[in-house]
XYZ file of C-alpha atoms in Angstrom:
785
model
C 64.591 122.256 90.203
C 66.210 120.987 93.881
C 69.814 122.353 94.749
C 71.090 117.936 93.431
C 69.649 119.292 90.920
C 71.464 121.686 89.781
C 74.248 120.578 91.877
C 74.049 116.969 89.670
C 73.391 118.897 86.048
C 76.547 121.157 86.176
C 78.716 118.317 87.106
C 77.409 116.499 83.815
C 77.752 119.651 81.792
C 81.400 120.438 82.997
C 81.788 116.800 82.468
C 80.978 116.316 78.794
C 82.526 119.436 78.140
C 85.398 117.937 78.722
C 85.098 114.679 77.963
C 84.123 116.164 73.876
C 87.368 119.104 74.297
C 89.481 116.247 76.148
C 91.199 119.411 77.414
C 92.481 116.986 80.388
C 92.837 113.034 79.963
C 89.251 110.857 79.708
C 90.209 108.844 82.397
C 91.174 112.341 84.721
C 87.609 113.234 84.368
C 86.042 111.101 85.288
C 87.844 110.491 88.334
C 86.965 113.947 88.739
C 82.880 113.419 88.491
C 83.648 109.777 90.934
C 85.622 112.935 93.548
C 82.649 115.854 92.850
C 79.520 113.452 93.569
C 81.328 112.209 96.317
C 82.388 115.380 98.241
C 78.701 117.166 97.514
C 77.004 114.683 98.872
C 74.928 113.142 96.011
C 75.974 109.700 96.667
C 78.071 108.207 99.213
C 82.125 107.833 99.736
C 81.479 104.068 99.239
C 79.081 103.953 96.304
C 81.519 106.668 94.783
C 84.135 104.101 94.857
C 81.806 101.027 94.261
C 82.308 101.173 90.400
C 85.470 99.588 90.788
C 84.040 96.403 91.735
C 81.041 97.103 89.514
C 80.653 93.697 87.629
C 80.148 95.468 84.687
C 83.584 96.849 84.968
C 85.345 93.334 86.024
C 84.216 91.560 83.373
C 85.477 94.068 80.492
C 89.171 93.841 81.722
C 88.724 90.174 82.133
C 87.598 90.242 78.790
C 90.565 91.757 77.374
C 92.742 89.734 78.892
C 90.390 86.698 77.773
C 91.183 88.502 74.075
C 94.561 88.755 74.288
C 95.179 85.184 75.455
C 93.140 84.476 71.903
C 96.059 86.780 70.396
C 99.100 85.539 71.779
C 98.131 82.043 71.073
C 97.607 82.121 67.590
C 93.854 82.228 67.633
C 92.318 84.311 66.209
C 95.533 84.689 62.928
C 95.863 81.280 62.597
C 91.407 81.963 61.956
C 91.552 85.178 60.415
C 94.070 84.226 57.705
C 92.485 81.218 56.825
C 89.361 83.020 56.186
C 91.045 85.112 54.620
C 92.157 83.157 51.999
C 88.893 82.648 50.758
C 88.573 85.985 49.619
C 89.587 85.448 46.479
C 89.742 88.902 43.781
C 87.677 90.481 43.353
C 87.300 93.753 45.417
C 83.659 93.039 46.296
C 83.815 89.692 47.791
C 87.412 90.684 50.050
C 85.690 93.810 51.703
C 82.385 90.472 52.516
C 85.376 87.686 53.788
C 87.444 90.842 55.856
C 84.157 91.473 57.504
C 82.957 89.160 58.327
C 85.798 87.482 60.042
C 86.355 89.986 61.467
C 82.674 90.276 63.505
C 82.611 86.714 63.726
C 86.686 87.970 65.728
C 84.985 90.691 66.898
C 81.920 88.400 68.677
C 83.941 86.634 71.516
C 87.064 89.389 71.548
C 87.907 92.996 71.771
C 87.061 95.134 69.319
C 90.316 97.363 68.606
C 92.195 93.667 68.818
C 90.876 92.307 65.856
C 91.043 95.179 63.985
C 95.011 95.257 65.146
C 95.773 91.680 64.794
C 93.539 91.852 60.774
C 95.491 95.400 60.001
C 98.660 93.385 58.263
C 96.649 90.118 56.900
C 94.729 92.999 55.233
C 97.806 95.580 53.842
C 99.000 92.059 52.451
C 97.016 91.090 50.556
C 95.788 94.749 49.327
C 100.098 94.267 47.472
C 99.461 91.255 46.625
C 96.186 92.622 44.217
C 96.970 95.526 43.768
C 94.258 97.499 45.088
C 94.927 100.297 48.051
C 94.983 99.678 51.635
C 91.964 102.134 51.527
C 89.336 100.354 49.518
C 89.656 97.297 52.238
C 90.990 99.107 56.141
C 87.394 101.430 56.404
C 85.523 98.180 56.257
C 87.551 96.498 58.515
C 87.127 99.175 60.879
C 83.451 98.726 60.571
C 83.420 95.325 60.296
C 84.985 94.942 64.053
C 82.372 97.268 65.568
C 79.717 95.639 63.711
C 80.272 92.149 64.855
C 80.727 93.578 68.519
C 76.873 93.929 68.093
C 75.802 89.964 68.114
C 77.132 89.180 71.456
C 77.169 90.388 75.220
C 80.981 90.379 75.720
C 81.634 92.033 71.836
C 81.633 95.222 73.380
C 81.222 97.437 76.182
C 77.911 98.994 75.855
C 76.650 95.093 75.844
C 77.985 94.264 79.479
C 77.205 97.652 80.954
C 73.075 97.881 79.687
C 73.038 94.311 81.122
C 74.492 95.392 84.311
C 72.743 98.644 84.366
C 69.028 95.740 84.585
C 70.936 93.509 87.396
C 71.347 96.860 89.170
C 67.453 98.778 87.822
C 65.857 94.900 89.819
C 66.054 93.155 86.139
C 66.570 89.758 84.356
C 69.474 91.402 82.661
C 70.626 89.906 79.343
C 71.987 86.723 78.595
C 75.015 86.004 76.317
C 72.859 85.804 73.002
C 69.997 88.084 74.100
C 72.173 90.731 70.919
C 72.733 87.968 68.596
C 69.323 88.167 66.682
C 69.202 92.031 66.205
C 73.556 92.014 66.515
C 73.269 89.546 63.593
C 70.988 90.921 61.381
C 72.403 94.513 61.566
C 76.196 93.282 60.935
C 74.619 91.744 57.506
C 73.409 94.108 56.818
C 75.955 96.514 57.431
C 78.213 94.160 55.721
C 76.310 94.083 52.596
C 75.651 98.159 52.120
C 78.781 98.347 52.050
C 80.414 95.878 49.677
C 77.670 96.750 47.367
C 77.096 101.059 47.974
C 79.994 101.676 50.055
C 82.843 100.775 48.642
C 81.819 103.203 45.769
C 82.393 105.952 47.852
C 85.371 105.244 49.631
C 88.808 107.501 48.570
C 90.292 105.514 45.165
C 94.259 106.243 46.111
C 96.541 104.716 44.126
C 96.552 100.913 42.928
C 99.973 99.366 42.387
C 100.271 96.456 40.439
C 100.194 92.810 42.288
C 102.793 91.975 44.655
C 104.158 95.745 45.223
C 106.874 96.077 47.443
C 106.049 100.314 48.409
C 102.160 100.283 48.180
C 101.274 103.968 47.470
C 103.536 104.585 50.370
C 105.060 107.981 47.763
C 101.989 109.311 46.951
C 100.449 108.981 50.190
C 103.382 111.025 52.393
C 105.329 112.677 49.472
C 108.781 112.563 49.796
C 110.189 113.869 47.204
C 109.266 118.018 48.107
C 111.013 117.332 51.385
C 114.561 115.550 49.544
C 117.049 117.090 48.293
C 120.628 117.386 48.745
C 123.828 119.608 50.237
C 127.508 119.346 48.186
C 129.913 119.625 51.093
C 132.722 121.290 49.645
C 136.288 121.526 50.647
C 136.871 125.201 53.065
C 132.112 123.845 53.870
C 131.324 124.457 58.109
C 131.147 120.381 58.001
C 133.885 118.775 56.572
C 136.029 116.936 59.548
C 132.464 116.705 61.644
C 130.988 113.926 62.856
C 127.552 114.376 62.366
C 126.935 114.254 66.308
C 129.208 117.779 66.124
C 126.969 119.368 63.195
C 124.277 118.767 65.548
C 121.907 119.554 61.371
C 118.772 117.526 63.610
C 118.480 119.666 66.323
C 119.914 123.215 64.555
C 117.815 122.874 61.564
C 116.249 119.993 61.143
C 117.452 117.824 58.970
C 118.046 114.003 58.894
C 120.625 112.868 56.916
C 119.951 109.559 55.074
C 123.070 108.711 52.872
C 126.186 109.688 52.226
C 127.698 109.738 48.534
C 131.118 109.582 48.432
C 133.163 107.382 45.319
C 130.033 107.459 43.513
C 129.676 104.752 46.470
C 126.238 105.511 48.738
C 126.618 104.664 52.514
C 122.631 104.476 53.588
C 121.775 105.570 57.643
C 125.041 107.272 58.121
C 124.970 107.212 62.611
C 125.880 109.656 65.373
C 129.717 109.278 64.954
C 129.853 109.289 60.977
C 132.466 111.343 59.878
C 131.432 114.355 56.767
C 135.194 115.006 54.820
C 134.743 117.192 51.839
C 133.725 115.887 47.963
C 130.612 113.931 50.112
C 127.417 115.035 48.619
C 124.643 114.707 52.028
C 121.162 113.134 50.549
C 118.851 114.996 53.770
C 115.120 115.385 54.406
C 114.109 117.868 55.584
C 113.115 122.102 54.615
C 115.563 123.416 52.830
C 114.712 127.147 53.723
C 115.722 125.760 56.869
C 118.549 128.282 55.946
C 117.304 131.367 55.674
C 115.790 130.613 59.523
C 119.371 131.728 60.702
C 119.409 134.579 59.557
C 117.463 135.993 62.539
C 120.397 134.810 64.664
C 121.870 137.878 62.574
C 120.401 140.565 65.165
C 122.640 138.400 68.146
C 125.699 140.532 70.309
C 128.240 137.957 71.565
C 128.867 140.567 75.073
C 131.975 139.905 77.008
C 131.060 140.109 80.515
C 128.846 136.544 81.111
C 130.023 136.354 84.395
C 129.762 139.292 85.334
C 125.593 138.603 84.415
C 125.912 135.266 86.532
C 126.284 137.434 89.748
C 122.082 138.718 90.009
C 121.499 135.123 89.921
C 123.350 133.990 92.427
C 121.292 135.080 94.828
C 118.014 133.478 93.599
C 120.014 130.232 92.547
C 121.681 127.314 94.470
C 124.178 124.639 92.719
C 124.667 121.247 93.448
C 126.241 118.281 92.551
C 124.991 114.463 93.047
C 126.143 111.221 91.784
C 123.503 108.448 90.252
C 124.105 105.245 92.113
C 123.432 101.557 89.797
C 120.011 101.178 91.491
C 118.874 104.790 90.358
C 115.863 104.482 87.418
C 117.832 107.195 85.936
C 120.595 104.747 84.326
C 120.527 104.594 80.605
C 118.027 106.840 79.944
C 118.642 110.597 78.570
C 118.173 113.825 80.372
C 115.390 114.911 77.806
C 113.906 111.411 77.663
C 113.548 112.079 81.241
C 112.193 115.327 81.647
C 114.422 116.408 83.744
C 114.351 119.872 83.622
C 110.675 120.042 83.875
C 110.238 116.845 86.461
C 113.020 118.738 88.812
C 113.025 122.190 87.847
C 116.372 122.507 87.892
C 119.357 122.790 85.063
C 121.454 120.279 84.392
C 124.819 121.987 83.634
C 127.581 119.780 83.432
C 128.224 115.668 83.394
C 130.786 114.564 84.572
C 132.008 110.549 84.597
C 135.364 108.991 84.459
C 137.765 112.826 84.936
C 135.384 114.088 82.168
C 133.338 116.420 82.291
C 130.727 117.556 79.417
C 128.855 120.844 79.575
C 127.502 120.747 76.407
C 125.031 119.012 73.869
C 123.477 117.123 77.348
C 120.148 116.325 76.612
C 120.184 113.571 74.652
C 123.781 112.507 76.460
C 122.688 108.495 78.354
C 122.908 108.350 81.973
C 125.054 105.903 83.398
C 125.701 104.873 87.210
C 128.562 107.031 88.335
C 127.473 109.560 86.472
C 127.915 113.480 88.557
C 125.207 116.025 87.742
C 125.952 119.515 88.292
C 122.552 120.670 89.238
C 121.393 125.306 89.602
C 117.878 125.804 90.263
C 116.062 127.495 92.795
C 116.926 126.615 96.716
C 113.594 124.740 97.247
C 114.037 122.553 93.726
C 117.036 121.893 94.605
C 116.502 120.550 98.635
C 113.488 118.430 97.298
C 116.049 117.053 95.019
C 118.521 116.220 98.296
C 115.606 114.328 99.353
C 115.046 112.082 96.883
C 116.900 107.837 97.184
C 117.518 108.496 93.204
C 120.476 110.355 93.669
C 123.465 109.614 96.611
C 126.437 111.613 97.339
C 123.749 114.949 97.505
C 125.896 118.407 98.815
C 125.738 122.119 97.688
C 128.300 123.784 95.514
C 129.665 126.451 95.563
C 130.163 129.705 93.133
C 133.465 129.185 93.199
C 133.272 125.631 92.715
C 131.184 125.786 89.784
C 134.041 128.293 88.408
C 137.116 126.379 89.470
C 136.251 122.685 89.458
C 133.518 122.565 86.942
C 134.598 125.258 84.680
C 131.101 126.045 83.930
C 131.837 129.179 83.317
C 134.338 128.549 80.492
C 131.296 127.454 78.823
C 128.975 130.570 79.440
C 128.096 133.133 77.060
C 126.450 136.301 77.397
C 124.587 137.603 74.775
C 122.307 140.582 73.453
C 118.926 140.786 71.630
C 119.147 143.908 68.976
C 115.782 145.576 68.820
C 114.902 145.205 65.546
C 116.391 141.710 64.948
C 113.524 139.011 64.248
C 113.639 136.939 67.584
C 111.789 139.843 69.080
C 108.238 139.449 70.247
C 109.005 135.451 69.802
C 108.523 132.496 73.154
C 112.192 131.172 73.786
C 110.360 128.513 72.611
C 110.103 129.322 69.119
C 113.701 130.922 69.093
C 115.367 127.453 69.341
C 117.354 129.348 70.547
C 118.762 126.828 73.154
C 117.735 123.987 70.869
C 120.655 125.487 68.173
C 123.167 126.260 70.765
C 122.855 123.005 72.195
C 122.374 124.309 75.910
C 119.427 125.236 77.804
C 118.866 129.506 78.252
C 119.688 129.645 82.086
C 118.721 133.261 82.238
C 117.822 136.633 81.109
C 118.324 140.570 82.508
C 115.826 142.711 81.021
C 116.905 146.558 82.380
C 118.965 145.194 84.771
C 116.139 142.916 86.709
C 117.288 139.377 85.781
C 115.106 136.597 84.341
C 115.796 133.047 86.788
C 116.112 130.111 84.553
C 112.881 131.031 82.107
C 110.137 129.491 81.147
C 110.226 128.126 77.347
C 106.731 130.232 76.943
C 108.602 133.692 78.197
C 108.671 135.924 75.775
C 112.149 138.010 73.686
C 112.402 141.874 73.635
C 114.669 143.918 72.428
C 117.963 144.795 74.614
C 117.510 141.792 76.698
C 120.795 139.865 77.582
C 121.157 136.371 77.844
C 123.239 133.511 79.383
C 123.253 130.387 77.804
C 125.834 127.806 77.803
C 127.860 127.837 74.277
C 131.148 129.992 73.238
C 131.362 132.916 70.059
C 132.158 129.845 68.476
C 129.303 127.626 68.706
C 127.736 131.341 67.543
C 129.959 131.496 64.062
C 129.687 127.706 63.640
C 125.361 129.251 63.237
C 126.038 131.328 60.959
C 128.141 129.423 58.317
C 125.875 127.376 58.152
C 124.322 129.771 55.948
C 127.025 129.456 52.751
C 125.663 125.416 52.746
C 124.798 124.330 48.560
C 122.061 123.017 48.509
C 121.893 120.728 45.081
C 119.341 121.608 42.898
C 117.872 117.991 42.069
C 114.628 118.062 40.642
C 115.111 113.716 39.630
C 116.446 112.118 42.453
C 115.030 108.336 42.455
C 113.507 107.628 46.133
C 114.449 103.966 45.270
C 117.541 104.354 45.074
C 117.306 104.921 49.170
C 115.536 101.507 49.713
C 118.148 99.304 47.746
C 120.841 96.691 49.197
C 120.130 96.066 52.768
C 117.889 99.854 53.209
C 114.076 99.571 53.045
C 111.240 101.312 54.312
C 108.752 99.825 56.479
C 105.338 101.778 57.643
C 103.924 101.124 61.089
C 101.593 102.236 63.460
C 101.138 102.409 67.304
C 99.391 99.748 68.281
C 96.430 99.677 70.552
C 99.294 98.289 73.547
C 101.808 100.706 72.921
C 103.384 102.671 75.839
C 104.797 105.149 73.604
C 101.924 107.452 73.798
C 102.406 111.365 74.535
C 105.979 110.345 74.472
C 108.780 111.968 72.045
C 110.967 110.121 69.234
C 113.970 112.130 71.537
C 112.207 111.029 74.494
C 112.203 107.336 73.669
C 115.963 107.900 71.242
C 113.972 105.806 69.191
C 117.543 106.467 66.458
C 119.074 104.823 69.229
C 117.195 101.591 70.167
C 116.193 101.344 66.409
C 118.378 102.559 64.210
C 115.768 103.296 61.931
C 115.297 107.159 60.593
C 111.265 108.793 60.931
C 111.095 109.891 57.447
C 107.372 111.301 58.197
C 103.782 110.505 59.610
C 100.740 111.051 59.038
C 97.924 111.465 61.982
C 93.897 111.862 61.165
C 94.505 113.091 56.792
C 97.585 114.728 57.435
C 101.155 113.986 56.655
C 103.695 115.733 58.850
C 107.834 115.272 57.665
C 110.005 117.854 59.684
C 110.650 118.340 63.061
C 108.794 115.391 63.723
C 111.343 113.984 66.999
C 109.834 116.538 69.215
C 106.353 115.751 68.338
C 104.471 113.621 71.040
C 103.312 110.377 69.622
C 99.523 109.204 69.722
C 97.773 106.658 69.046
C 96.919 105.993 65.241
C 99.904 107.466 63.842
C 101.340 105.630 61.329
C 104.971 105.708 60.834
C 106.845 105.463 58.381
C 110.552 104.103 58.744
C 113.587 103.733 56.775
C 116.824 101.487 58.456
C 119.047 98.085 57.190
C 116.266 95.879 57.034
C 117.713 93.778 59.669
C 116.530 96.680 61.783
C 113.359 96.712 60.371
C 112.611 93.131 61.162
C 113.362 93.988 65.044
C 110.004 96.972 64.468
C 107.869 93.680 63.710
C 108.235 92.365 66.713
C 108.259 95.162 69.317
C 103.846 94.695 70.976
C 104.726 99.157 70.792
C 104.105 97.942 66.853
C 101.992 96.663 64.032
C 104.145 96.854 61.000
C 101.780 96.821 57.480
C 104.682 95.643 55.372
C 105.213 91.589 55.392
C 108.081 91.888 58.149
C 108.768 88.888 61.216
C 106.750 89.846 64.011
C 105.817 89.220 67.555
C 106.628 85.894 67.668
C 103.663 83.227 69.315
C 102.378 80.961 71.476
C 100.747 78.168 68.911
C 101.254 75.669 71.732
C 99.469 77.062 73.720
C 96.717 77.211 72.184
C 94.727 74.336 72.748
C 95.293 75.775 76.021
C 93.489 79.389 75.749
C 90.791 77.299 72.650
C 89.979 75.328 76.061
C 89.360 77.845 78.597
C 87.271 80.238 76.302
C 85.000 77.345 76.038
C 85.375 76.658 79.494
C 84.555 80.634 79.853
C 81.550 80.373 77.491
C 79.789 77.124 78.595
C 78.441 77.505 82.196
C 77.164 80.968 81.081
C 75.054 79.324 78.150
C 73.670 77.191 80.733
C 73.182 79.776 83.453
C 75.246 78.001 85.567
C 77.691 81.539 86.479
C 77.340 85.093 86.641
C 79.620 85.721 82.551
C 81.692 88.344 84.766
C 83.063 85.600 87.785
C 83.557 83.171 84.619
C 85.730 85.894 82.668
C 87.895 86.376 85.657
C 88.506 82.550 86.346
C 88.711 82.523 82.452
C 91.748 85.904 83.056
C 93.559 83.760 85.520
C 93.431 80.871 83.977
C 94.935 82.534 80.253
C 98.234 83.174 82.882
C 98.102 80.377 85.099
C 98.489 77.827 81.722
C 101.327 80.575 80.408
C 98.636 81.837 77.298
C 100.292 85.305 78.522
C 102.363 86.171 81.356
C 101.374 88.665 84.379
C 103.135 91.931 82.681
C 101.271 90.640 79.148
C 97.914 90.688 81.237
C 97.673 93.972 81.718
C 99.499 95.471 79.350
C 96.070 94.291 77.075
C 93.968 95.770 79.669
C 92.808 99.047 78.229
C 92.989 100.732 81.604
C 91.492 104.190 80.083
C 88.639 102.595 79.772
C 88.661 100.710 83.183
C 88.535 103.983 85.248
C 86.650 105.829 82.663
C 83.487 103.960 83.152
C 83.540 103.151 87.255
C 84.412 106.825 88.000
C 81.289 107.269 85.519
C 79.146 105.030 87.020
C 78.647 107.251 90.549
C 77.356 109.951 88.016
C 74.934 107.884 86.311
C 73.963 107.290 89.926
C 73.641 111.167 90.837
C 71.488 111.244 87.740
C 69.585 108.953 89.296
C 68.628 109.648 93.002
C 68.021 113.089 92.766
C 65.608 113.059 89.757
C 67.665 114.181 87.258
C 67.323 111.571 84.919
C 63.211 112.506 85.177
C 63.285 115.301 84.712
C 65.553 114.521 81.110
C 63.227 111.787 80.967
C 59.843 114.100 81.458
C 61.761 116.316 78.802
C 62.131 113.852 75.725
C 58.702 112.183 76.993
C 56.630 115.030 76.194
C 58.929 116.179 72.870
C 58.733 112.269 70.958
C 56.271 110.915 73.068
C 53.636 111.768 70.852
C 54.569 109.896 68.591
C 54.632 106.724 70.380
C 56.796 103.499 71.417
C 58.606 104.205 68.042
C 59.021 107.740 68.470
C 60.545 107.628 71.672
C 63.228 104.409 71.088
C 64.074 106.684 67.901
C 64.525 109.495 70.084
C 66.672 107.822 71.985
C 68.501 105.981 69.123
C 69.343 109.700 67.518
C 70.484 111.822 70.467
C 72.746 107.844 70.889
C 73.924 108.090 68.164
C 75.043 111.994 67.858
C 76.577 111.680 71.120
C 79.745 109.824 70.056
C 81.121 111.640 67.952
C 81.754 113.854 71.068
C 81.697 111.882 74.113
C 83.352 108.539 74.295
C 81.010 104.996 74.065
C 81.454 103.222 77.425
C 80.620 107.144 79.118
C 77.658 108.076 77.230
C 76.229 104.272 78.001
C 76.174 105.467 82.198
C 74.496 108.879 81.354
C 72.069 107.204 79.069
C 71.238 104.162 80.827
C 69.057 105.764 84.574
C 67.297 108.187 81.377
C 66.150 105.368 79.349
C 65.156 103.796 82.091
C 62.463 107.069 83.831
C 61.776 106.593 79.858
C 60.038 103.586 79.954
C 59.103 104.004 82.991
C 57.214 107.213 81.731
C 55.560 105.784 78.975
C 54.783 102.130 80.494
C 56.970 100.616 77.770
C 59.510 98.029 78.506
C 62.773 98.928 78.651
C 65.165 96.141 77.272
C 64.295 97.251 73.496
C 65.111 100.461 74.180
C 68.559 100.274 76.606
C 69.276 97.406 73.666
C 68.546 99.608 71.495
C 70.734 102.219 72.587
C 73.679 100.032 73.349
C 74.006 99.195 69.756
C 73.141 102.978 68.825
C 77.110 103.556 71.286
C 78.584 100.515 69.920
C 77.699 101.202 66.338
C 80.797 104.206 66.682
C 80.845 104.873 62.510
C 80.501 109.090 61.348
C 83.773 110.533 62.934
C 87.762 108.689 63.468
C 87.363 109.662 66.853
C 84.204 108.080 67.482
C 86.386 104.659 68.519
C 89.810 103.303 68.752
C 89.512 100.977 65.964
C 88.323 103.915 63.540
C 91.671 106.343 64.413
C 93.914 102.610 64.143
C 93.361 102.694 60.446
C 92.992 105.957 59.525
C 97.245 106.585 58.772
C 97.619 103.227 57.133
C 94.692 104.215 54.906
C 95.018 107.514 54.337
C 91.434 108.615 55.501
C 90.904 112.150 56.123
C 88.113 113.020 58.380
C 85.546 113.649 55.715
C 85.915 109.633 54.457
C 84.268 109.352 57.547
C 81.559 111.344 57.647
C 80.715 110.474 54.747
C 81.140 106.811 54.837
C 80.134 105.996 58.227
C 77.123 109.062 57.930
C 75.711 106.878 55.837
C 76.032 103.515 57.386
C 75.481 104.995 60.843
C 71.542 106.092 58.764
C 71.528 102.679 57.486
C 71.875 100.824 60.584
C 69.568 102.878 62.346
C 67.232 101.952 59.771
C 66.987 98.472 60.432
C 67.409 99.074 64.484
C 63.937 100.982 64.622
C 62.541 97.772 62.216
C 64.023 95.243 63.862
C 64.200 96.296 67.461
C 60.372 95.766 68.310
C 60.103 92.383 67.265
C 62.482 90.380 68.723
C 62.049 92.766 72.070
C 58.207 94.633 72.131
C 58.681 97.752 73.126
C 55.361 97.074 74.814
C 54.237 95.551 78.517
C 52.685 92.625 78.614
């Protein structure tokens, strides 16, 4: 084994491990592969970057834009609605029509876009017919995946193998070369799901026709998280606004309604006041009150000012102003991740001669605000060089005390040796969260720990310097006396009456919110809604939602005024699953988008233009005619897939050029070669099906293509049937929810669990494999002519 082969195998193993575990973003793994093969000399630097101009990559992003144009002009919705009206009321007929419609649309559109487009329509059908969504949504996703097998542009693997044939000096596949076998697989898959697979789907809760709530009460099971709190005359909550009580930060509670004088006030805001006699309807954990006991082991010290002195040699303080052009205006410190981004703490925000020194994390920044900061010298110096701030100047310790009165809000607390907080990290203790500030420092054995990280483990005897006062701590202790009213017969429907309702929404494929928390995007302030629960990959979350990173496919149960709920339906970041006005379509542009699609496909059919040139021209025309704006076109492109493919292509080239692909092919031949051409195809297809459970399909095809070509050469077989079979196997990603974004998209709304995909998708995979083995040799003989 040469050093080059050993090197490329090392890169391959590391890459596959990172792709399967997603320890780092997939596209970052791909770019690291690109760099690795270039640095090690396996490919030239120019060839390493060639993936970004590769015809397959260009075709893929252009098809995303074409698909977006058809969606925004209403073409796909009109076709979908017309066909679905023919579905009838029988479950079998509905599954056949839904899967057929999704399959036909996926032949010329991105299959994730098709699933996202039809998701609300299918939910409406389930609601009106009384069927559970779990009976229809998995067939929708699988129909979209099966339809992508039927044309060259139906799915990225088909595009990639066509380009791989061209690179190998062979005639690439044409637009309809995939259709005969792909159509047979699609029809067989639909029939399997309609007559066999549907019996294996979870039944869910069947509701009466036109039920407005669906089975969300069963799915999210909110009753275990709803209770009432009585506000007595001497309650610590009486006379305070909800913002002042900070029940969400301290206890993780959301107040959904107030019962006052026999009237219900729904969805109270932060500025609303609490008065004695109120009955608060709360979502959260009642046992959170018991967790307040852990702070009983804290002792307030009198020497907060003296404790600051050990930090003064390591810290610098500064003040700076936000100009009108600053990108930070309108955001909050928490939304910006200010501390993690710049490594400093904001001690105060000064605005119009008023200084705020506590509860700063969620305060919206305005132009002209002066931020008073403290941090390590190198971090403060780095801020001085940024153009996003003006009027930067250093602040002395004396000014901190006399001008900004920072020390007036400092408190020193000591952790007892037997405190429950001992051995907890700062993050786990939620101490800073409860006090509405950060822990500025820890003194341990007379040694200062400056700006401790959230992972810092607390020890008995630690002295903590925090922003706050004894009154803050006393308020925390007083919350232990809150009176929880046991109400086991609470009627959830009473929360959704009059002008208040609920909707279920999932993050769309084009969402910009993935990886952000509800707090960072100021969800409550921006949309005026409460997030009651979140469904993610088979599990429901109902507490402490605001600090969870949002993921594509998350299903959110939202509550609030119906006018606000209607606005969410028009947000491109969400797909609302209940009947609300959705994002307005440009139906007047429909004729243009259809004409552009015809103008793209016709020259490809006739052989006048290659697909990548026709698709790029069509994408440009979608923007030129106003079917899409340029910003919308950028959002339609799945950039993760583009970078993933472009970054992995050099590794595929290195596998081929170093002889590593031939070595793998030799092993494949020695293992399955004795079983003949059919055995070789079965081995490659089975390996691909298995790998789709762990490796993204686009990256998998890039790695498998050189192995397939070398195997075909060694066995003296035609590569066409083998490479098409592998492309179909990669695209038919049914077995796990993470195998394909379309599977993730329907997981939350359908209430599916991992085992549902494994059971139904696993059997469908076996059916597809059987059909593939029978049909492929008929249309694409494996033997060379």
